[in-house]
Amino acid sequence: MKHHLNYIAGTWVPASQGGCTPVTNPATGEVIGHVPDSTVDDAHRAITAARAAFGPFRDLLALERADLLWALHGQIQRHAKDLAALVTEEQGKPLDEAKAEIGMSAAYVRWYAEEARRIAGEGIASAWRGRHLMTLRQPVGVVAAITPWNFPSSMLARKIAPALAAGCTVIAKPAPQTPFSGLAWGALCDAAGLPPGVVNILTGDGATLGGALMAHEDVRKITFTGSTAVGKILIAQSAATVKKLSMELGGNAPFIVFDDADLESAVAGAIAAKFRNAGQTCVCANRIYVQDGIHDAFLSRFVAAVQALRLGPGTAPGVEIGPLIDRAAVEKVAACVQDARAHGATVLTGGAALDRPGHFFAPTVLSDVTDTMLCARHEIFGPVAPVMRFATEAEVVARANDVRAGLAGYVYTRDLGRAFRMSQALDCGIVGVNEGVVTTEVAPFGGVKESGSGREGGREGVEDYLETKYVCIGGLGA
Ligand code: ADP
């Protein structure tokens, strides 16, 4: 499953200038292979291939595309073990989490294999006698998918699977830190029997390849998961050719624990929502707000649970926290902790990078945090949990919503009325009530405000890849 070449038009090819870049294992710092440093020419080759494949692929029966997705699902299951090992090797997450990620990749492909046959337009009650009005649902065309390193396999599944269900063809550019899990999709699509050019994968520099994909008029849609900063660049670039956009950008999730919460489950939920993937998910709890009456009890149990987390290379048995993706990530997280300390926060556990090979940062809990500290204003993307107090529901809603991001939010309460009020009041696209991990292929995932637009998963996930065409047929008689 470890491929070192681009997959374009159904063949494995090197970068046109022959360049390649190393990929490292974040748990050891060792180089684990090289991948093509693709050029603008390579991007154009991929676009040509995807354009050529589009017509015939669009014209397949929905059932035929569903069958191809089922075959792809079968390939993922068949190679699940190797794919998970690849994720851990290049991304660092514990092997059990990597297996769960591959399970999610298979689940998305399965869901959209099922959905592929249920894409349908509608007949509209006519505004005129003698005319029939209807809508057709048609694929948008060639789609470019740019993905991050935190879920190097399942982020592509969320994009490739609905795109194929709709009848689109795809050019995927995985993150430079985790290209092998991206290139593996080439092998999977090949083995599943997808026609050449339907899915193309190329690796290389984001700005170079992103720029080429964005500038080309044959690319009709861009689907991106990554930082808000890069998302804004892509939104601006899309204007020149008026591309459709799906943007899954950064989050800054509030995790709110009310006095009436079940303490055990709130602590367990906070651990899961904060420390999964070492805190490197866009739905990670970023600001933990705890009501006055339960604050001290929550904090002491939470710190004990954090201290019990087992840290190490993702391949070691029982490990729950792996390394961060690279040195820059460690430095960014350290700067967050440093800023909090300088402004009066207390480090209750952790607080520093570990002096060992690889990019490890100790799981950290901060108390006495305020809303103006860096760790509360920005997405931490690391194993640092800032805990803050609050007094009333109205106060915590105002504070939770006073950020520019709006992806996920979590609420722990046993009051049903409050659960509903909070679900409505939080400015975000996803709410977990008494649950710390809520992502599933059957429900729509996406954000509001600067967290982006569009939804992945659920019935909504395929909508982003479809155009609605209105057809008026006249001359039918009275
Ligand atoms: P992170 O900071 O988490 O690495 P990024 O948003 O920088 O997140 O990266 C997500 C994806 O966007 C990666 O595949 C990366 O190569 C790509 N990327 C980075 N810069 C650009 C850009 N200017 N245009 C298009 N894609 C980019």
PDB file of C-alpha atoms in Angstrom, residues 191-473:
ATOM      1  CA  ALA A 191      -7.912  -2.428  -7.651  1.00  0.00           C
ATOM      2  CA  ALA A 192     -11.608  -1.517  -7.417  1.00  0.00           C
ATOM      3  CA  GLY A 193     -11.707  -1.134 -11.206  1.00  0.00           C
ATOM      4  CA  LEU A 194     -12.383   2.592 -11.414  1.00  0.00           C
ATOM      5  CA  PRO A 195     -11.738   3.751 -14.979  1.00  0.00           C
ATOM      6  CA  PRO A 196      -8.407   5.573 -15.527  1.00  0.00           C
ATOM      7  CA  GLY A 197      -8.602   9.291 -14.788  1.00  0.00           C
ATOM      8  CA  VAL A 198     -11.656   9.076 -12.514  1.00  0.00           C
ATOM      9  CA  VAL A 199      -9.457   9.482  -9.443  1.00  0.00           C
ATOM     10  CA  ASN A 200      -5.990  11.028  -9.690  1.00  0.00           C
ATOM     11  CA  ILE A 201      -3.631  11.594  -6.773  1.00  0.00           C
ATOM     12  CA  LEU A 202      -0.613  13.845  -6.800  1.00  0.00           C
ATOM     13  CA  THR A 203       1.708  14.994  -4.050  1.00  0.00           C
ATOM     14  CA  GLY A 204       3.697  18.172  -3.593  1.00  0.00           C
ATOM     15  CA  ASP A 205       3.668  21.727  -2.400  1.00  0.00           C
ATOM     16  CA  GLY A 206       0.258  23.087  -1.439  1.00  0.00           C
ATOM     17  CA  ALA A 207       0.622  26.604  -2.827  1.00  0.00           C
ATOM     18  CA  THR A 208       2.078  25.417  -6.166  1.00  0.00           C
ATOM     19  CA  LEU A 209      -0.448  22.681  -6.861  1.00  0.00           C
ATOM     20  CA  GLY A 210      -3.314  24.542  -5.200  1.00  0.00           C
ATOM     21  CA  GLY A 211      -2.567  27.550  -7.390  1.00  0.00           C
ATOM     22  CA  ALA A 212      -2.571  25.443 -10.567  1.00  0.00           C
ATOM     23  CA  LEU A 213      -5.812  23.674  -9.652  1.00  0.00           C
ATOM     24  CA  MET A 214      -7.526  26.900  -8.637  1.00  0.00           C
ATOM     25  CA  ALA A 215      -6.520  28.758 -11.794  1.00  0.00           C
ATOM     26  CA  HIS A 216      -7.765  26.100 -14.217  1.00  0.00           C
ATOM     27  CA  GLU A 217     -11.234  26.564 -15.635  1.00  0.00           C
ATOM     28  CA  ASP A 218     -11.813  22.820 -16.093  1.00  0.00           C
ATOM     29  CA  VAL A 219     -11.754  22.337 -12.316  1.00  0.00           C
ATOM     30  CA  ARG A 220     -15.331  23.157 -11.374  1.00  0.00           C
ATOM     31  CA  LYS A 221     -15.194  22.569  -7.661  1.00  0.00           C
ATOM     32  CA  ILE A 222     -12.697  22.668  -4.847  1.00  0.00           C
ATOM     33  CA  THR A 223     -13.236  20.732  -1.656  1.00  0.00           C
ATOM     34  CA  PHE A 224     -10.755  21.624   1.056  1.00  0.00           C
ATOM     35  CA  THR A 225     -10.102  20.603   4.629  1.00  0.00           C
ATOM     36  CA  GLY A 226      -7.379  22.529   6.424  1.00  0.00           C
ATOM     37  CA  SER A 227      -6.521  25.781   8.075  1.00  0.00           C
ATOM     38  CA  THR A 228      -8.777  28.814   7.922  1.00  0.00           C
ATOM     39  CA  ALA A 229      -5.844  30.843   6.557  1.00  0.00           C
ATOM     40  CA  VAL A 230      -5.404  28.597   3.510  1.00  0.00           C
ATOM     41  CA  GLY A 231      -9.182  28.276   3.125  1.00  0.00           C
ATOM     42  CA  LYS A 232      -9.413  32.046   2.739  1.00  0.00           C
ATOM     43  CA  ILE A 233      -6.717  31.993   0.038  1.00  0.00           C
ATOM     44  CA  LEU A 234      -8.659  29.330  -1.869  1.00  0.00           C
ATOM     45  CA  ILE A 235     -11.953  31.217  -1.524  1.00  0.00           C
ATOM     46  CA  ALA A 236     -10.275  34.308  -2.975  1.00  0.00           C
ATOM     47  CA  GLN A 237      -8.645  32.300  -5.782  1.00  0.00           C
ATOM     48  CA  SER A 238     -11.940  30.630  -6.677  1.00  0.00           C
ATOM     49  CA  ALA A 239     -13.403  33.952  -7.769  1.00  0.00           C
ATOM     50  CA  ALA A 240     -11.468  34.051 -11.050  1.00  0.00           C
ATOM     51  CA  THR A 241     -13.208  30.947 -12.437  1.00  0.00           C
ATOM     52  CA  VAL A 242     -16.267  30.946 -10.122  1.00  0.00           C
ATOM     53  CA  LYS A 243     -15.715  27.490  -8.686  1.00  0.00           C
ATOM     54  CA  LYS A 244     -18.043  25.793  -6.275  1.00  0.00           C
ATOM     55  CA  LEU A 245     -16.542  25.502  -2.803  1.00  0.00           C
ATOM     56  CA  SER A 246     -16.711  23.175   0.168  1.00  0.00           C
ATOM     57  CA  MET A 247     -14.577  24.387   3.042  1.00  0.00           C
ATOM     58  CA  GLU A 248     -13.918  22.480   6.255  1.00  0.00           C
ATOM     59  CA  LEU A 249     -11.739  24.904   8.165  1.00  0.00           C
ATOM     60  CA  GLY A 250     -10.497  25.339  11.698  1.00  0.00           C
ATOM     61  CA  GLY A 251     -12.575  25.109  14.859  1.00  0.00           C
ATOM     62  CA  ASN A 252     -12.401  26.414  18.410  1.00  0.00           C
ATOM     63  CA  ALA A 253     -14.854  24.117  20.160  1.00  0.00           C
ATOM     64  CA  PRO A 254     -16.312  25.038  23.539  1.00  0.00           C
ATOM     65  CA  PHE A 255     -16.795  22.069  25.888  1.00  0.00           C
ATOM     66  CA  ILE A 256     -19.328  23.151  28.504  1.00  0.00           C
ATOM     67  CA  VAL A 257     -19.958  21.280  31.747  1.00  0.00           C
ATOM     68  CA  PHE A 258     -22.956  22.387  33.819  1.00  0.00           C
ATOM     69  CA  ASP A 259     -23.349  21.766  37.556  1.00  0.00           C
ATOM     70  CA  ASP A 260     -25.971  19.089  36.893  1.00  0.00           C
ATOM     71  CA  ALA A 261     -23.734  17.050  34.549  1.00  0.00           C
ATOM     72  CA  ASP A 262     -22.770  13.446  35.190  1.00  0.00           C
ATOM     73  CA  LEU A 263     -19.224  14.075  36.383  1.00  0.00           C
ATOM     74  CA  GLU A 264     -17.734  10.737  35.283  1.00  0.00           C
ATOM     75  CA  SER A 265     -19.117  10.996  31.805  1.00  0.00           C
ATOM     76  CA  ALA A 266     -18.126  14.677  31.477  1.00  0.00           C
ATOM     77  CA  VAL A 267     -14.525  13.819  32.370  1.00  0.00           C
ATOM     78  CA  ALA A 268     -14.485  10.853  29.976  1.00  0.00           C
ATOM     79  CA  GLY A 269     -16.040  13.014  27.244  1.00  0.00           C
ATOM     80  CA  ALA A 270     -13.514  15.792  27.792  1.00  0.00           C
ATOM     81  CA  ILE A 271     -10.625  13.332  27.556  1.00  0.00           C
ATOM     82  CA  ALA A 272     -11.983  11.924  24.290  1.00  0.00           C
ATOM     83  CA  ALA A 273     -12.880  15.306  22.799  1.00  0.00           C
ATOM     84  CA  LYS A 274      -9.571  16.889  23.781  1.00  0.00           C
ATOM     85  CA  PHE A 275      -6.931  14.196  23.431  1.00  0.00           C
ATOM     86  CA  ARG A 276      -8.005  12.080  20.459  1.00  0.00           C
ATOM     87  CA  ASN A 277      -5.237  12.262  17.851  1.00  0.00           C
ATOM     88  CA  ALA A 278      -3.140  14.139  20.465  1.00  0.00           C
ATOM     89  CA  GLY A 279      -5.537  17.078  20.204  1.00  0.00           C
ATOM     90  CA  GLN A 280      -5.044  17.413  16.463  1.00  0.00           C
ATOM     91  CA  THR A 281      -8.632  17.368  15.215  1.00  0.00           C
ATOM     92  CA  CYS A 282     -10.689  20.340  14.111  1.00  0.00           C
ATOM     93  CA  VAL A 283     -13.536  19.257  16.425  1.00  0.00           C
ATOM     94  CA  CYS A 284     -11.246  18.949  19.469  1.00  0.00           C
ATOM     95  CA  ALA A 285     -12.435  20.624  22.676  1.00  0.00           C
ATOM     96  CA  ASN A 286     -10.444  23.853  22.683  1.00  0.00           C
ATOM     97  CA  ARG A 287     -12.011  25.740  25.611  1.00  0.00           C
ATOM     98  CA  ILE A 288     -13.356  23.780  28.547  1.00  0.00           C
ATOM     99  CA  TYR A 289     -15.932  25.830  30.501  1.00  0.00           C
ATOM    100  CA  VAL A 290     -16.995  24.371  33.853  1.00  0.00           C
ATOM    101  CA  GLN A 291     -19.752  25.821  36.027  1.00  0.00           C
ATOM    102  CA  ASP A 292     -18.748  27.084  39.493  1.00  0.00           C
ATOM    103  CA  GLY A 293     -20.457  24.362  41.524  1.00  0.00           C
ATOM    104  CA  ILE A 294     -18.699  21.459  39.777  1.00  0.00           C
ATOM    105  CA  HIS A 295     -15.466  23.196  38.735  1.00  0.00           C
ATOM    106  CA  ASP A 296     -13.100  21.914  41.431  1.00  0.00           C
ATOM    107  CA  ALA A 297     -14.428  18.353  41.403  1.00  0.00           C
ATOM    108  CA  PHE A 298     -14.220  18.235  37.597  1.00  0.00           C
ATOM    109  CA  LEU A 299     -10.722  19.673  37.534  1.00  0.00           C
ATOM    110  CA  SER A 300      -9.224  17.227  40.023  1.00  0.00           C
ATOM    111  CA  ARG A 301     -10.709  14.195  38.243  1.00  0.00           C
ATOM    112  CA  PHE A 302      -9.797  15.548  34.848  1.00  0.00           C
ATOM    113  CA  VAL A 303      -6.162  16.129  35.850  1.00  0.00           C
ATOM    114  CA  ALA A 304      -5.951  12.593  37.254  1.00  0.00           C
ATOM    115  CA  ALA A 305      -7.367  11.181  34.005  1.00  0.00           C
ATOM    116  CA  VAL A 306      -4.902  13.216  31.928  1.00  0.00           C
ATOM    117  CA  GLN A 307      -1.979  12.035  34.056  1.00  0.00           C
ATOM    118  CA  ALA A 308      -3.067   8.448  33.436  1.00  0.00           C
ATOM    119  CA  LEU A 309      -2.895   8.812  29.631  1.00  0.00           C
ATOM    120  CA  ARG A 310      -0.179   6.631  28.124  1.00  0.00           C
ATOM    121  CA  LEU A 311       2.066   8.478  25.703  1.00  0.00           C
ATOM    122  CA  GLY A 312       4.432   6.930  23.163  1.00  0.00           C
ATOM    123  CA  PRO A 313       4.860   5.834  19.559  1.00  0.00           C
ATOM    124  CA  GLY A 314       1.548   4.847  17.996  1.00  0.00           C
ATOM    125  CA  THR A 315       2.837   1.338  17.341  1.00  0.00           C
ATOM    126  CA  ALA A 316       3.428   0.550  21.041  1.00  0.00           C
ATOM    127  CA  PRO A 317       0.616  -1.424  22.693  1.00  0.00           C
ATOM    128  CA  GLY A 318      -1.718   0.559  24.952  1.00  0.00           C
ATOM    129  CA  VAL A 319      -0.509   3.982  23.815  1.00  0.00           C
ATOM    130  CA  GLU A 320      -3.243   6.648  23.857  1.00  0.00           C
ATOM    131  CA  ILE A 321      -1.279   9.750  22.851  1.00  0.00           C
ATOM    132  CA  GLY A 322       1.177   9.766  19.973  1.00  0.00           C
ATOM    133  CA  PRO A 323       3.521  12.496  18.774  1.00  0.00           C
ATOM    134  CA  LEU A 324       2.491  15.767  17.174  1.00  0.00           C
ATOM    135  CA  ILE A 325       2.927  15.928  13.428  1.00  0.00           C
ATOM    136  CA  ASP A 326       6.169  17.921  13.304  1.00  0.00           C
ATOM    137  CA  ARG A 327       8.528  20.266  15.118  1.00  0.00           C
ATOM    138  CA  ALA A 328       6.543  23.350  14.069  1.00  0.00           C
ATOM    139  CA  ALA A 329       3.438  21.878  15.723  1.00  0.00           C
ATOM    140  CA  VAL A 330       5.345  21.331  18.976  1.00  0.00           C
ATOM    141  CA  GLU A 331       6.606  24.907  18.903  1.00  0.00           C
ATOM    142  CA  LYS A 332       3.117  26.281  18.273  1.00  0.00           C
ATOM    143  CA  VAL A 333       1.653  24.336  21.193  1.00  0.00           C
ATOM    144  CA  ALA A 334       4.550  25.379  23.456  1.00  0.00           C
ATOM    145  CA  ALA A 335       3.932  29.022  22.525  1.00  0.00           C
ATOM    146  CA  CYS A 336       0.267  28.649  23.554  1.00  0.00           C
ATOM    147  CA  VAL A 337       1.274  27.312  26.979  1.00  0.00           C
ATOM    148  CA  GLN A 338       3.926  30.001  27.371  1.00  0.00           C
ATOM    149  CA  ASP A 339       1.389  32.733  26.572  1.00  0.00           C
ATOM    150  CA  ALA A 340      -1.112  31.299  29.065  1.00  0.00           C
ATOM    151  CA  ARG A 341       1.547  31.130  31.795  1.00  0.00           C
ATOM    152  CA  ALA A 342       2.677  34.681  31.110  1.00  0.00           C
ATOM    153  CA  HIS A 343      -0.906  35.893  31.514  1.00  0.00           C
ATOM    154  CA  GLY A 344      -1.573  34.127  34.800  1.00  0.00           C
ATOM    155  CA  ALA A 345      -2.700  30.583  33.960  1.00  0.00           C
ATOM    156  CA  THR A 346      -1.559  27.670  36.134  1.00  0.00           C
ATOM    157  CA  VAL A 347      -0.091  24.493  34.625  1.00  0.00           C
ATOM    158  CA  LEU A 348      -1.621  21.626  36.607  1.00  0.00           C
ATOM    159  CA  THR A 349       0.083  18.865  34.650  1.00  0.00           C
ATOM    160  CA  GLY A 350       2.361  18.626  31.614  1.00  0.00           C
ATOM    161  CA  GLY A 351       3.286  21.948  30.037  1.00  0.00           C
ATOM    162  CA  ALA A 352       6.334  21.102  27.929  1.00  0.00           C
ATOM    163  CA  ALA A 353       7.702  19.120  25.025  1.00  0.00           C
ATOM    164  CA  LEU A 354       9.313  15.819  25.990  1.00  0.00           C
ATOM    165  CA  ASP A 355      13.042  15.330  25.755  1.00  0.00           C
ATOM    166  CA  ARG A 356      13.009  12.234  23.551  1.00  0.00           C
ATOM    167  CA  PRO A 357      13.165  11.480  19.833  1.00  0.00           C
ATOM    168  CA  GLY A 358      10.033  12.438  17.906  1.00  0.00           C
ATOM    169  CA  HIS A 359       7.639  15.328  18.359  1.00  0.00           C
ATOM    170  CA  PHE A 360       6.054  14.581  21.716  1.00  0.00           C
ATOM    171  CA  PHE A 361       4.306  17.125  23.933  1.00  0.00           C
ATOM    172  CA  ALA A 362       3.130  16.187  27.432  1.00  0.00           C
ATOM    173  CA  PRO A 363      -0.665  16.110  27.880  1.00  0.00           C
ATOM    174  CA  THR A 364      -1.339  19.397  29.648  1.00  0.00           C
ATOM    175  CA  VAL A 365      -4.082  20.944  31.768  1.00  0.00           C
ATOM    176  CA  LEU A 366      -4.227  24.686  32.376  1.00  0.00           C
ATOM    177  CA  SER A 367      -6.457  26.367  34.963  1.00  0.00           C
ATOM    178  CA  ASP A 368      -7.143  30.050  35.655  1.00  0.00           C
ATOM    179  CA  VAL A 369      -7.409  30.573  31.919  1.00  0.00           C
ATOM    180  CA  THR A 370      -9.144  33.654  30.513  1.00  0.00           C
ATOM    181  CA  ASP A 371     -10.935  34.151  27.203  1.00  0.00           C
ATOM    182  CA  THR A 372      -8.274  36.546  25.948  1.00  0.00           C
ATOM    183  CA  MET A 373      -5.349  34.119  26.145  1.00  0.00           C
ATOM    184  CA  LEU A 374      -3.962  32.681  22.917  1.00  0.00           C
ATOM    185  CA  CYS A 375      -5.129  29.170  23.835  1.00  0.00           C
ATOM    186  CA  ALA A 376      -8.746  30.404  24.069  1.00  0.00           C
ATOM    187  CA  ARG A 377      -8.717  32.690  21.019  1.00  0.00           C
ATOM    188  CA  HIS A 378      -7.061  30.228  18.641  1.00  0.00           C
ATOM    189  CA  GLU A 379      -7.246  26.560  17.791  1.00  0.00           C
ATOM    190  CA  ILE A 380      -4.517  24.866  19.890  1.00  0.00           C
ATOM    191  CA  PHE A 381      -4.262  21.688  17.790  1.00  0.00           C
ATOM    192  CA  GLY A 382      -2.348  19.855  20.479  1.00  0.00           C
ATOM    193  CA  PRO A 383      -2.755  18.052  23.818  1.00  0.00           C
ATOM    194  CA  VAL A 384      -3.386  21.160  25.916  1.00  0.00           C
ATOM    195  CA  ALA A 385      -6.658  21.575  27.806  1.00  0.00           C
ATOM    196  CA  PRO A 386      -7.489  25.079  29.079  1.00  0.00           C
ATOM    197  CA  VAL A 387     -10.152  25.011  31.811  1.00  0.00           C
ATOM    198  CA  MET A 388     -12.268  28.069  32.676  1.00  0.00           C
ATOM    199  CA  ARG A 389     -15.037  28.800  35.160  1.00  0.00           C
ATOM    200  CA  PHE A 390     -18.477  30.186  34.412  1.00  0.00           C
ATOM    201  CA  ALA A 391     -21.547  31.085  36.480  1.00  0.00           C
ATOM    202  CA  THR A 392     -24.667  31.178  34.291  1.00  0.00           C
ATOM    203  CA  GLU A 393     -26.034  29.668  31.084  1.00  0.00           C
ATOM    204  CA  ALA A 394     -26.371  33.087  29.425  1.00  0.00           C
ATOM    205  CA  GLU A 395     -22.786  33.952  30.304  1.00  0.00           C
ATOM    206  CA  VAL A 396     -21.332  30.731  28.897  1.00  0.00           C
ATOM    207  CA  VAL A 397     -23.340  31.002  25.667  1.00  0.00           C
ATOM    208  CA  ALA A 398     -22.011  34.518  25.093  1.00  0.00           C
ATOM    209  CA  ARG A 399     -18.427  33.472  25.821  1.00  0.00           C
ATOM    210  CA  ALA A 400     -18.653  30.260  23.791  1.00  0.00           C
ATOM    211  CA  ASN A 401     -19.934  32.143  20.748  1.00  0.00           C
ATOM    212  CA  ASP A 402     -17.479  35.033  20.999  1.00  0.00           C
ATOM    213  CA  VAL A 403     -14.963  33.556  18.542  1.00  0.00           C
ATOM    214  CA  ARG A 404     -14.716  33.621  14.765  1.00  0.00           C
ATOM    215  CA  ALA A 405     -14.820  29.829  14.360  1.00  0.00           C
ATOM    216  CA  GLY A 406     -17.969  27.712  14.645  1.00  0.00           C
ATOM    217  CA  LEU A 407     -17.402  24.020  13.986  1.00  0.00           C
ATOM    218  CA  ALA A 408     -18.209  21.818  17.018  1.00  0.00           C
ATOM    219  CA  GLY A 409     -19.534  22.479  20.513  1.00  0.00           C
ATOM    220  CA  TYR A 410     -20.102  20.114  23.454  1.00  0.00           C
ATOM    221  CA  VAL A 411     -22.533  20.407  26.350  1.00  0.00           C
ATOM    222  CA  TYR A 412     -22.809  18.239  29.444  1.00  0.00           C
ATOM    223  CA  THR A 413     -26.081  18.574  31.361  1.00  0.00           C
ATOM    224  CA  ARG A 414     -28.881  16.337  32.603  1.00  0.00           C
ATOM    225  CA  ASP A 415     -31.485  19.057  32.128  1.00  0.00           C
ATOM    226  CA  LEU A 416     -33.409  18.295  28.930  1.00  0.00           C
ATOM    227  CA  GLY A 417     -34.588  21.869  28.462  1.00  0.00           C
ATOM    228  CA  ARG A 418     -31.054  23.178  28.778  1.00  0.00           C
ATOM    229  CA  ALA A 419     -29.797  20.541  26.337  1.00  0.00           C
ATOM    230  CA  PHE A 420     -32.233  21.850  23.716  1.00  0.00           C
ATOM    231  CA  ARG A 421     -31.597  25.505  24.493  1.00  0.00           C
ATOM    232  CA  MET A 422     -27.844  25.048  24.270  1.00  0.00           C
ATOM    233  CA  SER A 423     -28.107  23.024  21.031  1.00  0.00           C
ATOM    234  CA  GLN A 424     -29.930  25.957  19.476  1.00  0.00           C
ATOM    235  CA  ALA A 425     -27.856  28.719  21.035  1.00  0.00           C
ATOM    236  CA  LEU A 426     -24.345  27.586  20.144  1.00  0.00           C
ATOM    237  CA  ASP A 427     -23.005  29.122  16.928  1.00  0.00           C
ATOM    238  CA  CYS A 428     -21.581  25.950  15.412  1.00  0.00           C
ATOM    239  CA  GLY A 429     -22.385  23.262  12.863  1.00  0.00           C
ATOM    240  CA  ILE A 430     -22.084  20.252  15.187  1.00  0.00           C
ATOM    241  CA  VAL A 431     -23.241  19.832  18.799  1.00  0.00           C
ATOM    242  CA  GLY A 432     -22.477  16.922  21.097  1.00  0.00           C
ATOM    243  CA  VAL A 433     -24.780  16.698  24.113  1.00  0.00           C
ATOM    244  CA  ASN A 434     -23.334  14.385  26.762  1.00  0.00           C
ATOM    245  CA  GLU A 435     -21.042  12.943  24.061  1.00  0.00           C
ATOM    246  CA  GLY A 436     -17.447  13.859  23.303  1.00  0.00           C
ATOM    247  CA  VAL A 437     -17.075  12.077  19.936  1.00  0.00           C
ATOM    248  CA  VAL A 438     -19.952  12.485  17.499  1.00  0.00           C
ATOM    249  CA  THR A 439     -18.533  12.151  13.969  1.00  0.00           C
ATOM    250  CA  THR A 440     -20.251   9.542  11.807  1.00  0.00           C
ATOM    251  CA  GLU A 441     -20.721   8.986   8.096  1.00  0.00           C
ATOM    252  CA  VAL A 442     -24.529   9.118   8.436  1.00  0.00           C
ATOM    253  CA  ALA A 443     -24.676  12.709   9.776  1.00  0.00           C
ATOM    254  CA  PRO A 444     -23.633  16.029   8.214  1.00  0.00           C
ATOM    255  CA  PHE A 445     -20.294  17.410   9.398  1.00  0.00           C
ATOM    256  CA  GLY A 446     -19.346  21.045   8.840  1.00  0.00           C
ATOM    257  CA  GLY A 447     -19.108  24.492  10.296  1.00  0.00           C
ATOM    258  CA  VAL A 448     -20.517  28.010  10.359  1.00  0.00           C
ATOM    259  CA  LYS A 449     -18.773  31.399  10.463  1.00  0.00           C
ATOM    260  CA  GLU A 450     -15.053  31.076   9.652  1.00  0.00           C
ATOM    261  CA  SER A 451     -15.151  27.296  10.083  1.00  0.00           C
ATOM    262  CA  GLY A 452     -16.361  27.030   6.518  1.00  0.00           C
ATOM    263  CA  SER A 453     -19.258  26.044   4.330  1.00  0.00           C
ATOM    264  CA  GLY A 454     -20.747  22.841   2.999  1.00  0.00           C
ATOM    265  CA  ARG A 455     -21.280  19.532   4.772  1.00  0.00           C
ATOM    266  CA  GLU A 456     -19.556  16.154   4.563  1.00  0.00           C
ATOM    267  CA  GLY A 457     -21.330  12.921   5.414  1.00  0.00           C
ATOM    268  CA  GLY A 458     -25.038  12.316   5.680  1.00  0.00           C
ATOM    269  CA  ARG A 459     -27.524  12.973   2.901  1.00  0.00           C
ATOM    270  CA  GLU A 460     -26.128  16.501   2.624  1.00  0.00           C
ATOM    271  CA  GLY A 461     -22.609  15.308   1.786  1.00  0.00           C
ATOM    272  CA  VAL A 462     -23.433  14.477  -1.830  1.00  0.00           C
ATOM    273  CA  GLU A 463     -25.328  17.734  -2.445  1.00  0.00           C
ATOM    274  CA  ASP A 464     -22.075  19.661  -2.637  1.00  0.00           C
ATOM    275  CA  TYR A 465     -21.111  17.634  -5.735  1.00  0.00           C
ATOM    276  CA  LEU A 466     -24.379  18.134  -7.609  1.00  0.00           C
ATOM    277  CA  GLU A 467     -25.861  20.882  -9.719  1.00  0.00           C
ATOM    278  CA  THR A 468     -29.620  21.297  -9.929  1.00  0.00           C
ATOM    279  CA  LYS A 469     -30.789  21.895 -13.488  1.00  0.00           C
ATOM    280  CA  TYR A 470     -34.309  23.191 -14.118  1.00  0.00           C
ATOM    281  CA  VAL A 471     -35.942  21.895 -17.297  1.00  0.00           C
ATOM    282  CA  CYS A 472     -39.159  23.335 -18.744  1.00  0.00           C
ATOM    283  CA  ILE A 473     -40.729  21.207 -21.486  1.00  0.00           C
TER     284      ILE A 473
END
